[in-house]
């Protein structure tokens, strides 16, 4: 028997949560503040690139299990559960900005059914459950933390096949009710207090970012000592305590979560009286990685980028997403431009050349056009399609065949046979 659920915010977390809960048999009403977006979603048009999401949205809209309305106050009238999936952007001092969460809570408070449960799905600082309780100002409404662990590009898969469902609640009855929403999923269910649930989210993301910064630092050591990071990571990964997931060296981590959450956790710890030096180091290594990739490109161009053209393949923060938020590619492009380079970029997700975050990058819609006349080609995201391009043609159109493969994606020996100068990350 399905429940009545409302979702406030239809970004990749809210839309994925709504579509998947409808798929599990619940009746879901999603609210957004942008009229065009609400209309498009009710027509089954999904504005974000997430594997399987458009099918689920169309399935839910067609069956009537899923609908979209304008304004949070219009979504909650029948809701037994209300998910808050609104942005919690990074504030100036690193702390998460909770203004959208508080605004949503104020908007829905008077319209909530008695005994409805409000669920914090957005990544929120430890203690935010109290913030929402205060904003709601209703003693009959329980607030529960239910953090999301969705990776962009595999959000639907991750929602329907979670490693765990975490519920943080002071009110055990509310926790059990929320757990009932996930009965269709075969996953461990952990019920804990709100602060622990909120900390699990930050600690998990910070640990994953730590793994990546660690392997990027090890890659720098490999280059210095003449080791090959691919073999080092393979050898490390056989140790089950280490594993090989999230140990792929690259241009640094980015996206809508790791940068925001790592800074937020440093701030949360600092405000609580602990100086999280280790995590600050992880953030520093990540910033250094952008410079290291730019140094590789400059060295490959002969030592100066003044007036040279650099082609970037990959502008999003990783492959199989269209998200440019905190993209290492954009950071690296900024460093290259500061050193006098002309930067031409291509991305298979076809980002708009007018997107302000791409200012200063000449965005083209063809990988060979990007490489034309380029002194160096830099591969910055691991889109599979880059592997199958015609590198004889790439060599022809470039100023000279030189590639910095910041994802160790390409076949180095095949490129060297074609006359390319090749540099990867952690390769010698
Ligand atoms: C992350 C967490 O994985 C997810 O659980 C959380 O809910 C949201 O944040 P996401 O930001 O979508 O998900 O992307 P993810 O796949 O985790 O990658 C984050 C960054 O790390 C990307 O820039 C990616 O390119 C980079 N990365 C990832 C590496 O450089 N090496 C790796 O081995 C893995």
mmCIF file of C-alpha atoms in Angstrom, residues 17-314:
data_model
loop_
_atom_site.group_PDB
_atom_site.id
_atom_site.type_symbol
_atom_site.label_atom_id
_atom_site.label_comp_id
_atom_site.label_asym_id
_atom_site.label_seq_id
_atom_site.Cartn_x
_atom_site.Cartn_y
_atom_site.Cartn_z
ATOM 1 C CA UNK A 17 13.622 10.645 -5.214
ATOM 2 C CA UNK A 18 10.128 11.490 -6.494
ATOM 3 C CA UNK A 19 10.321 9.341 -9.630
ATOM 4 C CA UNK A 20 11.784 6.363 -7.737
ATOM 5 C CA UNK A 21 9.261 6.552 -4.867
ATOM 6 C CA UNK A 22 6.454 6.659 -7.474
ATOM 7 C CA UNK A 23 8.082 3.626 -9.121
ATOM 8 C CA UNK A 24 7.979 1.882 -5.704
ATOM 9 C CA UNK A 25 4.188 2.425 -5.614
ATOM 10 C CA UNK A 26 3.781 5.674 -3.675
ATOM 11 C CA UNK A 27 1.715 8.672 -4.852
ATOM 12 C CA UNK A 28 4.114 11.570 -5.253
ATOM 13 C CA UNK A 29 3.542 15.297 -5.809
ATOM 14 C CA UNK A 30 6.691 17.307 -6.572
ATOM 15 C CA UNK A 31 6.932 21.084 -6.227
ATOM 16 C CA UNK A 32 9.273 23.514 -7.915
ATOM 17 C CA UNK A 33 9.383 27.292 -8.189
ATOM 18 C CA UNK A 34 10.009 27.511 -11.945
ATOM 19 C CA UNK A 35 6.719 27.367 -13.951
ATOM 20 C CA UNK A 36 8.385 26.233 -17.188
ATOM 21 C CA UNK A 37 10.111 23.385 -15.337
ATOM 22 C CA UNK A 38 6.814 22.237 -13.734
ATOM 23 C CA UNK A 39 5.090 22.266 -17.134
ATOM 24 C CA UNK A 40 7.933 20.379 -18.828
ATOM 25 C CA UNK A 41 8.011 17.720 -16.094
ATOM 26 C CA UNK A 42 4.222 17.210 -16.264
ATOM 27 C CA UNK A 43 4.771 16.633 -19.998
ATOM 28 C CA UNK A 44 7.381 13.998 -19.147
ATOM 29 C CA UNK A 45 10.331 16.138 -20.281
ATOM 30 C CA UNK A 46 13.316 15.717 -17.937
ATOM 31 C CA UNK A 47 15.775 18.655 -17.951
ATOM 32 C CA UNK A 48 18.737 16.754 -16.516
ATOM 33 C CA UNK A 49 20.922 13.939 -17.867
ATOM 34 C CA UNK A 50 20.378 10.981 -15.515
ATOM 35 C CA UNK A 51 20.331 7.409 -16.869
ATOM 36 C CA UNK A 52 16.801 5.966 -16.599
ATOM 37 C CA UNK A 53 15.235 9.070 -15.061
ATOM 38 C CA UNK A 54 13.178 10.163 -18.053
ATOM 39 C CA UNK A 55 11.636 6.701 -18.369
ATOM 40 C CA UNK A 56 10.684 6.700 -14.657
ATOM 41 C CA UNK A 57 9.217 10.224 -14.846
ATOM 42 C CA UNK A 58 7.154 9.339 -17.912
ATOM 43 C CA UNK A 59 6.028 6.073 -16.238
ATOM 44 C CA UNK A 60 4.944 7.973 -13.102
ATOM 45 C CA UNK A 61 3.187 10.803 -14.955
ATOM 46 C CA UNK A 62 1.363 8.278 -17.175
ATOM 47 C CA UNK A 63 0.213 6.160 -14.208
ATOM 48 C CA UNK A 64 -0.799 9.232 -12.198
ATOM 49 C CA UNK A 65 1.578 8.232 -9.375
ATOM 50 C CA UNK A 66 3.768 11.257 -10.108
ATOM 51 C CA UNK A 67 2.729 14.874 -10.673
ATOM 52 C CA UNK A 68 4.314 18.326 -10.483
ATOM 53 C CA UNK A 69 2.947 21.577 -9.068
ATOM 54 C CA UNK A 70 4.140 25.156 -8.704
ATOM 55 C CA UNK A 71 4.969 26.168 -5.146
ATOM 56 C CA UNK A 72 5.717 23.993 -2.095
ATOM 57 C CA UNK A 73 2.464 24.996 -0.356
ATOM 58 C CA UNK A 74 0.488 23.366 -3.217
ATOM 59 C CA UNK A 75 2.198 19.985 -2.916
ATOM 60 C CA UNK A 76 1.694 19.010 0.729
ATOM 61 C CA UNK A 77 -2.091 19.037 1.370
ATOM 62 C CA UNK A 78 -2.468 15.211 1.238
ATOM 63 C CA UNK A 79 1.112 14.339 2.100
ATOM 64 C CA UNK A 80 1.958 11.949 4.924
ATOM 65 C CA UNK A 81 5.663 12.550 4.143
ATOM 66 C CA UNK A 82 7.337 15.696 2.820
ATOM 67 C CA UNK A 83 10.920 15.475 1.499
ATOM 68 C CA UNK A 84 12.989 18.672 1.499
ATOM 69 C CA UNK A 85 15.276 18.418 -1.541
ATOM 70 C CA UNK A 86 16.184 22.066 -1.975
ATOM 71 C CA UNK A 87 19.724 23.358 -2.520
ATOM 72 C CA UNK A 88 22.049 23.907 0.441
ATOM 73 C CA UNK A 89 24.750 25.916 -1.370
ATOM 74 C CA UNK A 90 28.112 26.704 0.186
ATOM 75 C CA UNK A 91 28.051 30.053 1.967
ATOM 76 C CA UNK A 92 30.966 32.496 1.865
ATOM 77 C CA UNK A 93 32.555 31.135 5.048
ATOM 78 C CA UNK A 94 32.274 27.494 3.900
ATOM 79 C CA UNK A 95 29.155 26.820 5.945
ATOM 80 C CA UNK A 96 26.108 25.453 4.123
ATOM 81 C CA UNK A 97 23.440 28.072 3.402
ATOM 82 C CA UNK A 98 20.144 26.802 4.901
ATOM 83 C CA UNK A 99 17.975 29.676 3.717
ATOM 84 C CA UNK A 100 16.178 27.576 1.069
ATOM 85 C CA UNK A 101 15.445 24.841 3.609
ATOM 86 C CA UNK A 102 14.069 27.336 6.135
ATOM 87 C CA UNK A 103 12.042 29.100 3.444
ATOM 88 C CA UNK A 104 10.488 25.786 2.336
ATOM 89 C CA UNK A 105 9.664 24.854 5.936
ATOM 90 C CA UNK A 106 7.953 28.220 6.540
ATOM 91 C CA UNK A 107 6.003 27.839 3.279
ATOM 92 C CA UNK A 108 4.581 24.393 4.042
ATOM 93 C CA UNK A 109 4.062 24.569 7.821
ATOM 94 C CA UNK A 110 0.441 25.796 7.841
ATOM 95 C CA UNK A 111 -0.551 23.381 5.048
ATOM 96 C CA UNK A 112 0.775 20.139 6.551
ATOM 97 C CA UNK A 113 -1.574 17.387 7.659
ATOM 98 C CA UNK A 114 -1.395 16.623 11.388
ATOM 99 C CA UNK A 115 1.265 13.972 12.109
ATOM 100 C CA UNK A 116 2.928 14.417 8.694
ATOM 101 C CA UNK A 117 6.676 13.685 8.729
ATOM 102 C CA UNK A 118 9.137 16.169 7.192
ATOM 103 C CA UNK A 119 12.259 14.502 5.802
ATOM 104 C CA UNK A 120 15.594 16.294 5.209
ATOM 105 C CA UNK A 121 17.028 14.726 2.051
ATOM 106 C CA UNK A 122 19.294 17.658 1.121
ATOM 107 C CA UNK A 123 22.803 17.545 2.480
ATOM 108 C CA UNK A 124 22.514 19.685 5.586
ATOM 109 C CA UNK A 125 24.920 20.563 8.386
ATOM 110 C CA UNK A 126 24.761 18.608 11.600
ATOM 111 C CA UNK A 127 21.974 20.048 13.719
ATOM 112 C CA UNK A 128 19.772 21.097 10.779
ATOM 113 C CA UNK A 129 16.913 18.882 11.900
ATOM 114 C CA UNK A 130 16.458 21.327 14.788
ATOM 115 C CA UNK A 131 16.578 24.241 12.341
ATOM 116 C CA UNK A 132 13.705 22.746 10.336
ATOM 117 C CA UNK A 133 11.716 21.946 13.527
ATOM 118 C CA UNK A 134 12.033 25.587 14.583
ATOM 119 C CA UNK A 135 11.101 26.862 11.112
ATOM 120 C CA UNK A 136 8.029 24.619 11.041
ATOM 121 C CA UNK A 137 6.952 25.636 14.547
ATOM 122 C CA UNK A 138 4.597 22.647 14.895
ATOM 123 C CA UNK A 139 4.889 20.191 17.770
ATOM 124 C CA UNK A 140 2.807 17.557 15.922
ATOM 125 C CA UNK A 141 5.271 17.356 13.001
ATOM 126 C CA UNK A 142 8.363 15.108 13.332
ATOM 127 C CA UNK A 143 11.485 16.040 11.333
ATOM 128 C CA UNK A 144 13.735 13.207 10.165
ATOM 129 C CA UNK A 145 17.146 13.170 8.469
ATOM 130 C CA UNK A 146 17.392 10.784 5.484
ATOM 131 C CA UNK A 147 20.621 11.698 3.638
ATOM 132 C CA UNK A 148 21.045 10.852 -0.038
ATOM 133 C CA UNK A 149 24.060 8.945 -1.387
ATOM 134 C CA UNK A 150 23.332 9.417 -5.089
ATOM 135 C CA UNK A 151 26.196 9.806 -7.569
ATOM 136 C CA UNK A 152 25.369 12.032 -10.517
ATOM 137 C CA UNK A 153 25.020 9.986 -13.670
ATOM 138 C CA UNK A 154 23.868 6.918 -11.696
ATOM 139 C CA UNK A 155 21.335 8.563 -9.344
ATOM 140 C CA UNK A 156 18.417 6.283 -10.314
ATOM 141 C CA UNK A 157 20.549 3.148 -9.957
ATOM 142 C CA UNK A 158 21.932 4.361 -6.625
ATOM 143 C CA UNK A 159 18.441 5.174 -5.274
ATOM 144 C CA UNK A 160 16.957 1.783 -6.230
ATOM 145 C CA UNK A 161 20.104 -0.154 -5.219
ATOM 146 C CA UNK A 162 21.390 1.717 -2.146
ATOM 147 C CA UNK A 163 24.294 0.348 -0.088
ATOM 148 C CA UNK A 164 22.261 1.502 2.904
ATOM 149 C CA UNK A 165 19.268 3.594 3.940
ATOM 150 C CA UNK A 166 20.106 5.922 6.821
ATOM 151 C CA UNK A 167 17.344 7.492 8.943
ATOM 152 C CA UNK A 168 18.126 9.952 11.705
ATOM 153 C CA UNK A 169 15.221 10.660 14.085
ATOM 154 C CA UNK A 170 14.540 11.412 17.742
ATOM 155 C CA UNK A 171 11.001 10.099 17.236
ATOM 156 C CA UNK A 172 11.309 6.338 16.689
ATOM 157 C CA UNK A 173 7.724 6.042 15.421
ATOM 158 C CA UNK A 174 8.493 8.595 12.712
ATOM 159 C CA UNK A 175 11.679 6.692 11.812
ATOM 160 C CA UNK A 176 9.726 3.441 11.390
ATOM 161 C CA UNK A 177 7.135 5.210 9.236
ATOM 162 C CA UNK A 178 9.861 6.629 6.953
ATOM 163 C CA UNK A 179 11.543 3.213 6.795
ATOM 164 C CA UNK A 180 8.263 1.854 5.422
ATOM 165 C CA UNK A 181 8.706 3.991 2.287
ATOM 166 C CA UNK A 182 11.753 1.922 1.339
ATOM 167 C CA UNK A 183 10.241 -1.534 1.923
ATOM 168 C CA UNK A 184 10.589 -2.304 -1.785
ATOM 169 C CA UNK A 185 14.383 -1.992 -1.576
ATOM 170 C CA UNK A 186 16.697 -4.797 -0.432
ATOM 171 C CA UNK A 187 19.160 -2.672 1.530
ATOM 172 C CA UNK A 188 20.426 -2.442 5.123
ATOM 173 C CA UNK A 189 18.398 0.096 7.100
ATOM 174 C CA UNK A 190 20.160 2.105 9.799
ATOM 175 C CA UNK A 191 18.116 4.118 12.293
ATOM 176 C CA UNK A 192 20.091 6.539 14.411
ATOM 177 C CA UNK A 193 19.846 10.043 15.863
ATOM 178 C CA UNK A 194 19.699 13.077 13.522
ATOM 179 C CA UNK A 195 23.225 14.339 14.247
ATOM 180 C CA UNK A 196 24.741 10.926 13.481
ATOM 181 C CA UNK A 197 22.744 10.588 10.253
ATOM 182 C CA UNK A 198 23.848 14.043 9.090
ATOM 183 C CA UNK A 199 27.461 13.254 10.044
ATOM 184 C CA UNK A 200 27.382 9.925 8.136
ATOM 185 C CA UNK A 201 26.676 11.883 4.958
ATOM 186 C CA UNK A 202 29.501 14.391 5.401
ATOM 187 C CA UNK A 203 31.963 11.806 6.667
ATOM 188 C CA UNK A 204 31.241 9.486 3.714
ATOM 189 C CA UNK A 205 31.769 12.219 1.119
ATOM 190 C CA UNK A 206 34.848 13.539 2.899
ATOM 191 C CA UNK A 207 36.333 10.029 3.033
ATOM 192 C CA UNK A 208 35.704 9.477 -0.683
ATOM 193 C CA UNK A 209 37.330 12.837 -1.456
ATOM 194 C CA UNK A 210 40.237 11.787 0.784
ATOM 195 C CA UNK A 211 40.693 8.560 -1.207
ATOM 196 C CA UNK A 212 40.855 10.530 -4.435
ATOM 197 C CA UNK A 213 43.233 13.190 -3.108
ATOM 198 C CA UNK A 214 45.382 10.399 -1.665
ATOM 199 C CA UNK A 215 45.654 8.627 -5.033
ATOM 200 C CA UNK A 216 46.357 11.918 -6.816
ATOM 201 C CA UNK A 217 49.184 12.554 -4.344
ATOM 202 C CA UNK A 218 50.473 8.993 -4.831
ATOM 203 C CA UNK A 219 50.382 9.657 -8.597
ATOM 204 C CA UNK A 220 52.700 12.636 -8.054
ATOM 205 C CA UNK A 221 55.043 10.369 -6.056
ATOM 206 C CA UNK A 222 54.912 7.755 -8.849
ATOM 207 C CA UNK A 223 55.966 10.364 -11.395
ATOM 208 C CA UNK A 224 58.837 11.416 -9.123
ATOM 209 C CA UNK A 225 60.119 7.896 -8.436
ATOM 210 C CA UNK A 226 59.392 6.342 -11.842
ATOM 211 C CA UNK A 227 56.523 4.094 -10.739
ATOM 212 C CA UNK A 228 53.229 3.587 -12.605
ATOM 213 C CA UNK A 229 50.162 4.599 -10.581
ATOM 214 C CA UNK A 230 47.917 2.153 -12.450
ATOM 215 C CA UNK A 231 50.018 -0.745 -11.179
ATOM 216 C CA UNK A 232 50.355 0.804 -7.711
ATOM 217 C CA UNK A 233 46.548 1.206 -7.373
ATOM 218 C CA UNK A 234 45.992 -2.325 -8.694
ATOM 219 C CA UNK A 235 48.413 -3.705 -6.111
ATOM 220 C CA UNK A 236 46.820 -1.638 -3.323
ATOM 221 C CA UNK A 237 43.284 -2.618 -4.282
ATOM 222 C CA UNK A 238 43.829 -6.350 -3.735
ATOM 223 C CA UNK A 239 43.883 -5.487 -0.029
ATOM 224 C CA UNK A 240 40.180 -5.755 0.839
ATOM 225 C CA UNK A 241 40.641 -3.090 3.523
ATOM 226 C CA UNK A 242 41.619 -0.662 0.745
ATOM 227 C CA UNK A 243 39.645 -1.872 -2.279
ATOM 228 C CA UNK A 244 40.050 -0.250 -5.675
ATOM 229 C CA UNK A 245 36.945 1.941 -5.864
ATOM 230 C CA UNK A 246 37.490 5.705 -5.924
ATOM 231 C CA UNK A 247 41.235 5.282 -6.414
ATOM 232 C CA UNK A 248 41.339 6.523 -10.014
ATOM 233 C CA UNK A 249 43.802 9.445 -10.379
ATOM 234 C CA UNK A 250 42.461 12.420 -12.302
ATOM 235 C CA UNK A 251 42.418 16.210 -12.607
ATOM 236 C CA UNK A 252 40.988 16.515 -9.087
ATOM 237 C CA UNK A 253 37.481 16.076 -7.711
ATOM 238 C CA UNK A 254 34.600 18.477 -8.380
ATOM 239 C CA UNK A 255 30.829 18.437 -8.683
ATOM 240 C CA UNK A 256 27.927 19.670 -6.593
ATOM 241 C CA UNK A 257 28.850 17.670 -3.478
ATOM 242 C CA UNK A 258 32.511 17.006 -2.700
ATOM 243 C CA UNK A 259 33.735 20.639 -2.821
ATOM 244 C CA UNK A 260 30.715 21.962 -0.895
ATOM 245 C CA UNK A 261 30.578 19.133 1.635
ATOM 246 C CA UNK A 262 34.326 19.027 2.332
ATOM 247 C CA UNK A 263 34.404 22.772 3.065
ATOM 248 C CA UNK A 264 31.207 22.485 5.124
ATOM 249 C CA UNK A 265 32.627 19.654 7.234
ATOM 250 C CA UNK A 266 35.805 21.637 7.957
ATOM 251 C CA UNK A 267 33.573 24.543 9.052
ATOM 252 C CA UNK A 268 31.229 22.313 11.105
ATOM 253 C CA UNK A 269 34.249 20.842 12.900
ATOM 254 C CA UNK A 270 35.849 24.257 13.418
ATOM 255 C CA UNK A 271 32.604 25.722 14.824
ATOM 256 C CA UNK A 272 32.432 22.724 17.137
ATOM 257 C CA UNK A 273 36.015 23.318 18.289
ATOM 258 C CA UNK A 274 37.969 20.794 16.203
ATOM 259 C CA UNK A 275 40.542 21.804 13.547
ATOM 260 C CA UNK A 276 40.096 19.157 10.830
ATOM 261 C CA UNK A 277 43.641 19.521 9.451
ATOM 262 C CA UNK A 278 43.515 16.214 7.534
ATOM 263 C CA UNK A 279 40.469 17.318 5.533
ATOM 264 C CA UNK A 280 41.990 20.744 4.881
ATOM 265 C CA UNK A 281 44.966 18.872 3.456
ATOM 266 C CA UNK A 282 42.643 16.853 1.197
ATOM 267 C CA UNK A 283 41.164 20.109 -0.107
ATOM 268 C CA UNK A 284 44.649 21.616 -0.622
ATOM 269 C CA UNK A 285 45.863 18.564 -2.592
ATOM 270 C CA UNK A 286 42.798 18.892 -4.800
ATOM 271 C CA UNK A 287 43.514 22.551 -5.559
ATOM 272 C CA UNK A 288 47.158 21.682 -6.271
ATOM 273 C CA UNK A 289 46.022 19.000 -8.729
ATOM 274 C CA UNK A 290 44.470 21.648 -10.997
ATOM 275 C CA UNK A 291 47.848 23.442 -11.070
ATOM 276 C CA UNK A 292 49.726 20.166 -11.681
ATOM 277 C CA UNK A 293 47.598 19.396 -14.744
ATOM 278 C CA UNK A 294 48.123 22.961 -16.056
ATOM 279 C CA UNK A 295 51.889 22.530 -15.466
ATOM 280 C CA UNK A 296 51.832 19.305 -17.505
ATOM 281 C CA UNK A 297 50.056 21.079 -20.357
ATOM 282 C CA UNK A 298 52.490 24.016 -20.236
ATOM 283 C CA UNK A 299 55.499 21.685 -20.203
ATOM 284 C CA UNK A 300 54.052 19.693 -23.128
ATOM 285 C CA UNK A 301 53.656 22.982 -25.046
ATOM 286 C CA UNK A 302 57.377 23.641 -24.656
ATOM 287 C CA UNK A 303 57.389 25.674 -21.428
ATOM 288 C CA UNK A 304 55.091 28.577 -22.235
ATOM 289 C CA UNK A 305 51.368 28.885 -22.986
ATOM 290 C CA UNK A 306 51.532 32.535 -24.047
ATOM 291 C CA UNK A 307 49.454 32.824 -27.232
ATOM 292 C CA UNK A 308 49.166 29.022 -27.578
ATOM 293 C CA UNK A 309 45.900 27.129 -28.114
ATOM 294 C CA UNK A 310 44.941 24.333 -25.714
ATOM 295 C CA UNK A 311 42.096 21.956 -26.568
ATOM 296 C CA UNK A 312 40.070 20.555 -23.661
ATOM 297 C CA UNK A 313 38.058 17.383 -24.148
ATOM 298 C CA UNK A 314 35.568 17.271 -21.230
#
